[in-house]
Amino acid sequence: MTLTGTVVTYPTGAVASRGTVVHVADAGDGRTAVLLDETAFHPVDTAWPDQPADRGTLRTGGADLAVIDAVVGATQGDALLLGPDVPVRTGTEGWTFVVAHLVEAGTAVAVGDTVEVAVDAAYRDALSAGHTACHLASLALDAALAGAWRKEAPADALGAPAFDALAIQESRILPDGSRDVYRIGKSLRRKGFDPEALNDLADLAARVDAQLAEWIAAGGAVRIERDGAALADRRTWVCELPGAEARIPCGGTHVASLTGLAAATVAFTSTPVDGGLELVMTTTAKRA
Ligand SMILES: [Zn+2]
């Protein structure tokens, strides 16, 4: 099987596209995977499933097929592996990566058909707002915790010690928000982080919120830079902030400008876990 990597248009904000069916495969569980040469549909990533799949439909021959899920598929030229079965990170050399639109099995769709992709724009907008707010909150958190480091640590996109990158366990983008889980254990303490900085979480949230308010009020532009149009090509979130430009590798979707957000705020909870504590940051975005 020779497949070409799917061209994806969602990084530019597209919510509709037209494509040709290049492959149809049994995806198990009563589902069929439909692969197109090009799509506006954002799939959930396998290795780092932060932003969920878009919702929407494929229209072909006058019929609207509901997309049950959209996952990343990968092949080395033999079997097509889907979603959790993909054993490598998206972009790994030697593999071809595709967007697999999962529809109910038994639907009449064949290689060569023209398909209109229609993404649920309201849900996408909510995820884009949540994803932009998530990146801003992670940078604001790093800045708020900059004084907690007793040793020099790797820096984040704005030069602060990279607490987010060093401690993150899981990140989930939600409609108009996000939920990030951090682990503060022996390894983070050994890198120089003093957990006492997390004793007053209300104060920490207030400082993060103040930074977020300042950044959002400045209304900077947001864009996605990319090395190419294929799913596997490297993409970078670029956001203009007062006095700095933040750049973070990112495969998701975002608002086009911080003027699209009215506010973003965070709340923290912490739970003792074996050898340290787990910190959860919940970010809530309000769209303008
Ligand atoms: Zn991201």
mmCIF file of C-alpha atoms and ligand atoms in Angstrom:
data_model
loop_
_atom_site.group_PDB
_atom_site.id
_atom_site.type_symbol
_atom_site.label_atom_id
_atom_site.label_comp_id
_atom_site.label_asym_id
_atom_site.label_seq_id
_atom_site.Cartn_x
_atom_site.Cartn_y
_atom_site.Cartn_z
ATOM 1 C CA MET A 1 0.000 0.000 0.000
ATOM 2 C CA THR A 2 1.449 3.329 -1.031
ATOM 3 C CA LEU A 3 -0.095 6.293 0.719
ATOM 4 C CA THR A 4 0.866 9.951 0.655
ATOM 5 C CA GLY A 5 0.688 11.952 3.877
ATOM 6 C CA THR A 6 -2.637 13.784 4.255
ATOM 7 C CA VAL A 7 -2.575 17.502 3.459
ATOM 8 C CA VAL A 8 -4.217 19.293 6.404
ATOM 9 C CA THR A 9 -5.831 22.726 6.202
ATOM 10 C CA TYR A 10 -7.035 23.153 9.823
ATOM 11 C CA PRO A 11 -3.796 24.868 10.893
ATOM 12 C CA THR A 12 -4.887 27.893 8.823
ATOM 13 C CA GLY A 13 -8.312 27.829 10.484
ATOM 14 C CA ALA A 14 -10.199 25.988 7.730
ATOM 15 C CA VAL A 15 -13.438 24.238 8.774
ATOM 16 C CA ALA A 16 -14.440 23.016 5.307
ATOM 17 C CA SER A 17 -12.541 21.306 2.530
ATOM 18 C CA ARG A 18 -13.006 19.135 -0.523
ATOM 19 C CA GLY A 19 -10.954 15.981 -0.984
ATOM 20 C CA THR A 20 -10.715 12.735 -2.881
ATOM 21 C CA VAL A 21 -10.948 9.370 -1.134
ATOM 22 C CA VAL A 22 -7.529 7.692 -1.424
ATOM 23 C CA HIS A 23 -8.100 4.673 0.836
ATOM 24 C CA VAL A 24 -10.895 2.962 2.765
ATOM 25 C CA ALA A 25 -10.095 0.476 5.555
ATOM 26 C CA ASP A 26 -11.887 -1.538 8.212
ATOM 27 C CA ALA A 27 -11.205 0.227 11.517
ATOM 28 C CA GLY A 28 -12.843 -2.422 13.733
ATOM 29 C CA ASP A 29 -15.722 -1.867 16.191
ATOM 30 C CA GLY A 30 -18.155 -1.399 13.304
ATOM 31 C CA ARG A 31 -16.257 1.534 11.897
ATOM 32 C CA THR A 32 -14.664 2.304 8.554
ATOM 33 C CA ALA A 33 -11.628 4.578 8.157
ATOM 34 C CA VAL A 34 -11.877 7.023 5.249
ATOM 35 C CA LEU A 35 -8.620 8.619 4.080
ATOM 36 C CA LEU A 36 -8.670 11.735 1.893
ATOM 37 C CA ASP A 37 -5.846 13.452 0.027
ATOM 38 C CA GLU A 38 -6.702 16.671 1.892
ATOM 39 C CA THR A 39 -8.839 17.537 4.919
ATOM 40 C CA ALA A 40 -9.855 20.355 7.256
ATOM 41 C CA PHE A 41 -10.637 17.759 9.968
ATOM 42 C CA HIS A 42 -8.347 17.862 13.017
ATOM 43 C CA PRO A 43 -7.612 14.319 14.303
ATOM 44 C CA VAL A 44 -6.661 13.497 17.881
ATOM 45 C CA ASP A 45 -2.944 12.720 18.088
ATOM 46 C CA THR A 46 -1.823 9.344 19.423
ATOM 47 C CA ALA A 47 1.366 10.123 21.355
ATOM 48 C CA TRP A 48 0.187 13.491 22.730
ATOM 49 C CA PRO A 49 -3.636 13.480 22.617
ATOM 50 C CA ASP A 50 -4.135 17.029 23.934
ATOM 51 C CA GLN A 51 -6.729 18.437 21.515
ATOM 52 C CA PRO A 52 -9.667 16.115 20.812
ATOM 53 C CA ALA A 53 -10.818 15.336 17.282
ATOM 54 C CA ASP A 54 -13.100 17.744 15.475
ATOM 55 C CA ARG A 55 -16.764 16.889 15.061
ATOM 56 C CA GLY A 56 -18.462 17.021 11.688
ATOM 57 C CA THR A 57 -19.499 15.189 8.566
ATOM 58 C CA LEU A 58 -18.258 13.900 5.252
ATOM 59 C CA ARG A 59 -20.683 14.599 2.396
ATOM 60 C CA THR A 60 -20.438 12.261 -0.541
ATOM 61 C CA GLY A 61 -22.972 11.537 -3.260
ATOM 62 C CA GLY A 62 -25.543 13.682 -1.440
ATOM 63 C CA ALA A 63 -25.285 11.669 1.793
ATOM 64 C CA ASP A 64 -23.938 13.143 5.034
ATOM 65 C CA LEU A 65 -21.772 10.650 6.919
ATOM 66 C CA ALA A 66 -21.268 11.524 10.576
ATOM 67 C CA VAL A 67 -17.612 11.324 11.581
ATOM 68 C CA ILE A 68 -17.575 9.219 14.768
ATOM 69 C CA ASP A 69 -13.928 9.973 15.493
ATOM 70 C CA ALA A 70 -10.834 11.180 13.674
ATOM 71 C CA VAL A 71 -7.464 9.652 14.513
ATOM 72 C CA VAL A 72 -3.940 9.625 13.163
ATOM 73 C CA GLY A 73 -3.060 6.674 10.942
ATOM 74 C CA ALA A 74 0.459 5.577 10.059
ATOM 75 C CA THR A 75 2.065 3.155 7.651
ATOM 76 C CA GLN A 76 5.542 2.102 6.620
ATOM 77 C CA GLY A 77 4.177 0.813 3.341
ATOM 78 C CA ASP A 78 2.505 -2.321 4.668
ATOM 79 C CA ALA A 79 -0.401 -2.364 7.119
ATOM 80 C CA LEU A 80 -2.186 0.865 8.008
ATOM 81 C CA LEU A 81 -2.145 1.330 11.784
ATOM 82 C CA LEU A 82 -4.802 3.529 13.389
ATOM 83 C CA GLY A 83 -4.970 5.631 16.553
ATOM 84 C CA PRO A 84 -3.711 3.730 19.619
ATOM 85 C CA ASP A 85 -2.021 1.143 17.364
ATOM 86 C CA VAL A 86 0.390 3.748 15.946
ATOM 87 C CA PRO A 87 3.659 2.947 17.755
ATOM 88 C CA VAL A 88 5.593 6.142 16.907
ATOM 89 C CA ARG A 89 5.208 9.887 17.355
ATOM 90 C CA THR A 90 3.579 11.749 14.476
ATOM 91 C CA GLY A 91 6.377 12.925 12.185
ATOM 92 C CA THR A 92 8.743 9.995 12.820
ATOM 93 C CA GLU A 93 11.097 9.452 9.870
ATOM 94 C CA GLY A 94 10.304 6.488 7.622
ATOM 95 C CA TRP A 95 6.546 6.577 8.281
ATOM 96 C CA THR A 96 3.649 8.132 6.370
ATOM 97 C CA PHE A 97 0.973 9.832 8.510
ATOM 98 C CA VAL A 98 -2.635 10.256 7.501
ATOM 99 C CA VAL A 99 -5.890 11.584 8.943
ATOM 100 C CA ALA A 100 -8.362 8.708 9.351
ATOM 101 C CA HIS A 101 -12.016 9.832 9.448
ATOM 102 C CA LEU A 102 -13.953 7.048 11.195
ATOM 103 C CA VAL A 103 -17.516 6.549 9.961
ATOM 104 C CA GLU A 104 -20.060 3.799 10.531
ATOM 105 C CA ALA A 105 -19.114 0.619 8.673
ATOM 106 C CA GLY A 106 -21.254 -0.239 5.686
ATOM 107 C CA THR A 107 -21.491 3.310 4.370
ATOM 108 C CA ALA A 108 -21.028 3.561 0.629
ATOM 109 C CA VAL A 109 -17.771 5.391 0.125
ATOM 110 C CA ALA A 110 -15.111 4.294 -2.342
ATOM 111 C CA VAL A 111 -11.651 5.250 -3.510
ATOM 112 C CA GLY A 112 -11.910 8.071 -6.049
ATOM 113 C CA ASP A 113 -15.090 9.609 -4.572
ATOM 114 C CA THR A 114 -15.115 13.341 -4.012
ATOM 115 C CA VAL A 115 -15.927 14.255 -0.409
ATOM 116 C CA GLU A 116 -16.939 17.564 1.134
ATOM 117 C CA VAL A 117 -15.585 17.849 4.670
ATOM 118 C CA ALA A 118 -17.728 19.948 7.036
ATOM 119 C CA VAL A 119 -16.322 20.583 10.517
ATOM 120 C CA ASP A 120 -18.585 21.697 13.398
ATOM 121 C CA ALA A 121 -17.282 25.277 13.507
ATOM 122 C CA ALA A 122 -18.770 26.176 16.887
ATOM 123 C CA TYR A 123 -17.064 23.216 18.591
ATOM 124 C CA ARG A 124 -13.777 23.982 16.763
ATOM 125 C CA ASP A 125 -13.937 27.643 17.872
ATOM 126 C CA ALA A 126 -14.397 26.527 21.478
ATOM 127 C CA LEU A 127 -11.409 24.142 21.248
ATOM 128 C CA SER A 128 -9.258 26.817 19.566
ATOM 129 C CA ALA A 129 -10.028 29.267 22.383
ATOM 130 C CA GLY A 130 -9.254 26.552 24.927
ATOM 131 C CA HIS A 131 -5.962 25.668 23.251
ATOM 132 C CA THR A 132 -4.710 29.258 23.020
ATOM 133 C CA ALA A 133 -5.683 29.850 26.654
ATOM 134 C CA CYS A 134 -3.859 26.642 27.615
ATOM 135 C CA HIS A 135 -0.582 27.804 26.045
ATOM 136 C CA LEU A 136 -0.890 31.252 27.639
ATOM 137 C CA ALA A 137 -1.662 29.734 31.054
ATOM 138 C CA SER A 138 1.362 27.435 30.850
ATOM 139 C CA LEU A 139 3.623 30.408 30.105
ATOM 140 C CA ALA A 140 2.005 32.480 32.878
ATOM 141 C CA LEU A 141 2.467 29.572 35.302
ATOM 142 C CA ASP A 142 6.157 29.254 34.388
ATOM 143 C CA ALA A 143 6.574 33.008 34.995
ATOM 144 C CA ALA A 144 4.721 32.871 38.331
ATOM 145 C CA LEU A 145 6.950 30.002 39.528
ATOM 146 C CA ALA A 146 10.235 31.476 38.257
ATOM 147 C CA GLY A 147 11.327 32.300 41.821
ATOM 148 C CA ALA A 148 10.868 28.705 42.981
ATOM 149 C CA TRP A 149 13.962 27.352 41.230
ATOM 150 C CA ARG A 150 17.186 26.899 43.213
ATOM 151 C CA LYS A 151 19.207 25.810 40.169
ATOM 152 C CA GLU A 152 19.337 26.875 36.561
ATOM 153 C CA ALA A 153 16.625 25.056 34.600
ATOM 154 C CA PRO A 154 15.836 24.772 30.877
ATOM 155 C CA ALA A 155 13.936 27.864 29.703
ATOM 156 C CA ASP A 156 10.455 28.110 28.215
ATOM 157 C CA ALA A 157 9.397 30.145 25.157
ATOM 158 C CA LEU A 158 9.669 33.391 27.162
ATOM 159 C CA GLY A 159 12.889 32.556 29.020
ATOM 160 C CA ALA A 160 11.396 31.502 32.365
ATOM 161 C CA PRO A 161 12.345 28.138 33.927
ATOM 162 C CA ALA A 162 10.217 25.604 32.063
ATOM 163 C CA PHE A 163 8.063 24.249 34.928
ATOM 164 C CA ASP A 164 5.269 23.307 32.499
ATOM 165 C CA ALA A 165 7.499 21.306 30.148
ATOM 166 C CA LEU A 166 9.429 19.618 32.973
ATOM 167 C CA ALA A 167 6.439 18.654 35.141
ATOM 168 C CA ILE A 168 3.575 18.054 32.693
ATOM 169 C CA GLN A 169 2.004 14.578 32.724
ATOM 170 C CA GLU A 170 -1.133 15.165 30.709
ATOM 171 C CA SER A 171 -2.768 18.079 28.905
ATOM 172 C CA ARG A 172 -6.362 18.045 27.661
ATOM 173 C CA ILE A 173 -7.873 20.817 25.590
ATOM 174 C CA LEU A 174 -11.569 21.305 26.405
ATOM 175 C CA PRO A 175 -14.195 23.552 24.836
ATOM 176 C CA ASP A 176 -13.214 27.023 26.151
ATOM 177 C CA GLY A 177 -10.605 25.672 28.499
ATOM 178 C CA SER A 178 -8.039 23.057 29.373
ATOM 179 C CA ARG A 179 -6.905 20.764 32.148
ATOM 180 C CA ASP A 180 -3.180 20.246 32.773
ATOM 181 C CA VAL A 181 -1.787 17.695 35.208
ATOM 182 C CA TYR A 182 1.678 18.242 36.706
ATOM 183 C CA ARG A 183 3.761 15.923 38.818
ATOM 184 C CA ILE A 184 6.051 17.401 41.424
ATOM 185 C CA GLY A 185 8.259 14.572 42.618
ATOM 186 C CA LYS A 186 11.828 13.710 43.404
ATOM 187 C CA SER A 187 13.090 14.321 39.878
ATOM 188 C CA LEU A 188 11.670 17.871 39.715
ATOM 189 C CA ARG A 189 13.067 18.668 43.184
ATOM 190 C CA ARG A 190 16.452 17.329 42.076
ATOM 191 C CA LYS A 191 16.310 19.733 39.115
ATOM 192 C CA GLY A 192 16.019 22.545 41.650
ATOM 193 C CA PHE A 193 12.281 23.155 42.045
ATOM 194 C CA ASP A 194 11.150 24.078 45.553
ATOM 195 C CA PRO A 195 7.589 22.707 46.113
ATOM 196 C CA GLU A 196 6.989 25.307 48.839
ATOM 197 C CA ALA A 197 6.085 27.649 45.971
ATOM 198 C CA LEU A 198 2.855 25.641 45.725
ATOM 199 C CA ASN A 199 1.785 26.158 49.346
ATOM 200 C CA ASP A 200 -0.565 29.057 48.536
ATOM 201 C CA LEU A 201 -2.455 28.007 45.410
ATOM 202 C CA ALA A 202 -4.973 30.874 45.628
ATOM 203 C CA ASP A 203 -2.107 33.356 45.489
ATOM 204 C CA LEU A 204 -0.489 31.445 42.613
ATOM 205 C CA ALA A 205 -3.776 31.504 40.662
ATOM 206 C CA ALA A 206 -4.150 35.235 41.279
ATOM 207 C CA ARG A 207 -0.671 35.886 39.893
ATOM 208 C CA VAL A 208 -1.270 33.695 36.835
ATOM 209 C CA ASP A 209 -4.638 35.396 36.243
ATOM 210 C CA ALA A 210 -3.048 38.860 36.427
ATOM 211 C CA GLN A 211 -0.466 37.879 33.807
ATOM 212 C CA LEU A 212 -3.155 36.375 31.571
ATOM 213 C CA ALA A 213 -5.263 39.548 31.846
ATOM 214 C CA GLU A 214 -2.290 41.699 30.829
ATOM 215 C CA TRP A 215 -1.449 39.509 27.817
ATOM 216 C CA ILE A 216 -5.047 39.228 26.616
ATOM 217 C CA ALA A 217 -5.614 42.984 26.979
ATOM 218 C CA ALA A 218 -2.664 43.564 24.629
ATOM 219 C CA GLY A 219 -4.558 41.645 21.907
ATOM 220 C CA GLY A 220 -1.540 40.207 20.098
ATOM 221 C CA ALA A 221 -1.737 38.235 16.852
ATOM 222 C CA VAL A 222 -1.586 34.429 16.909
ATOM 223 C CA ARG A 223 -0.485 32.323 13.973
ATOM 224 C CA ILE A 224 0.642 28.808 13.122
ATOM 225 C CA GLU A 225 3.924 28.511 11.232
ATOM 226 C CA ARG A 226 4.547 25.258 9.432
ATOM 227 C CA ASP A 227 7.299 23.504 7.519
ATOM 228 C CA GLY A 228 4.812 22.042 5.029
ATOM 229 C CA ALA A 229 1.145 21.229 4.446
ATOM 230 C CA ALA A 230 1.220 17.564 5.464
ATOM 231 C CA LEU A 231 -0.097 16.225 8.778
ATOM 232 C CA ALA A 232 3.420 15.159 9.784
ATOM 233 C CA ASP A 233 5.085 18.518 9.053
ATOM 234 C CA ARG A 234 6.303 20.413 12.086
ATOM 235 C CA ARG A 235 4.054 23.293 13.203
ATOM 236 C CA THR A 236 4.708 26.094 15.674
ATOM 237 C CA TRP A 237 2.266 28.296 17.595
ATOM 238 C CA VAL A 238 3.496 31.900 17.453
ATOM 239 C CA CYS A 239 1.897 34.521 19.692
ATOM 240 C CA GLU A 240 2.728 38.210 19.936
ATOM 241 C CA LEU A 241 2.978 39.232 23.579
ATOM 242 C CA PRO A 242 4.060 42.598 25.002
ATOM 243 C CA GLY A 243 7.817 42.777 24.406
ATOM 244 C CA ALA A 244 8.139 39.163 23.237
ATOM 245 C CA GLU A 245 7.078 36.624 20.694
ATOM 246 C CA ALA A 246 6.250 33.210 22.154
ATOM 247 C CA ARG A 247 6.887 30.140 20.007
ATOM 248 C CA ILE A 248 5.717 26.657 21.061
ATOM 249 C CA PRO A 249 5.647 23.487 18.908
ATOM 250 C CA CYS A 250 1.953 22.612 18.504
ATOM 251 C CA GLY A 251 -0.241 20.441 16.301
ATOM 252 C CA GLY A 252 -3.567 21.954 17.325
ATOM 253 C CA THR A 253 -5.825 24.859 16.383
ATOM 254 C CA HIS A 254 -5.946 28.362 17.861
ATOM 255 C CA VAL A 255 -7.696 31.711 17.793
ATOM 256 C CA ALA A 256 -6.209 34.097 15.194
ATOM 257 C CA SER A 257 -5.683 36.880 17.717
ATOM 258 C CA LEU A 258 -5.835 37.367 21.479
ATOM 259 C CA THR A 259 -8.617 39.878 20.734
ATOM 260 C CA GLY A 260 -10.701 36.708 20.240
ATOM 261 C CA LEU A 261 -10.464 36.112 24.005
ATOM 262 C CA ALA A 262 -12.210 38.282 26.586
ATOM 263 C CA ALA A 263 -10.492 36.584 29.538
ATOM 264 C CA ALA A 264 -8.731 33.494 30.784
ATOM 265 C CA THR A 265 -8.455 32.396 34.391
ATOM 266 C CA VAL A 266 -7.001 29.400 36.194
ATOM 267 C CA ALA A 267 -7.763 27.325 39.273
ATOM 268 C CA PHE A 268 -5.435 24.848 40.995
ATOM 269 C CA THR A 269 -5.912 21.730 43.059
ATOM 270 C CA SER A 270 -3.153 19.590 44.498
ATOM 271 C CA THR A 271 -3.182 16.036 45.759
ATOM 272 C CA PRO A 272 -0.406 14.213 47.616
ATOM 273 C CA VAL A 273 0.880 11.283 45.581
ATOM 274 C CA ASP A 274 3.645 8.795 46.205
ATOM 275 C CA GLY A 275 6.891 10.769 46.484
ATOM 276 C CA GLY A 276 5.399 14.195 45.970
ATOM 277 C CA LEU A 277 2.246 15.857 44.737
ATOM 278 C CA GLU A 278 0.070 16.159 41.704
ATOM 279 C CA LEU A 279 -0.987 19.655 40.679
ATOM 280 C CA VAL A 280 -3.950 20.189 38.375
ATOM 281 C CA MET A 281 -4.407 23.522 36.583
ATOM 282 C CA THR A 282 -7.855 24.088 35.114
ATOM 283 C CA THR A 283 -7.984 26.981 32.653
ATOM 284 C CA THR A 284 -11.228 28.666 31.664
ATOM 285 C CA ALA A 285 -11.394 30.929 28.620
ATOM 286 C CA LYS A 286 -14.091 33.453 27.790
ATOM 287 C CA ARG A 287 -14.368 34.330 24.130
ATOM 288 C CA ALA A 288 -14.826 37.973 23.121
HETATM 289 ZN ZN ZN B 1 -0.570 23.209 21.677
#
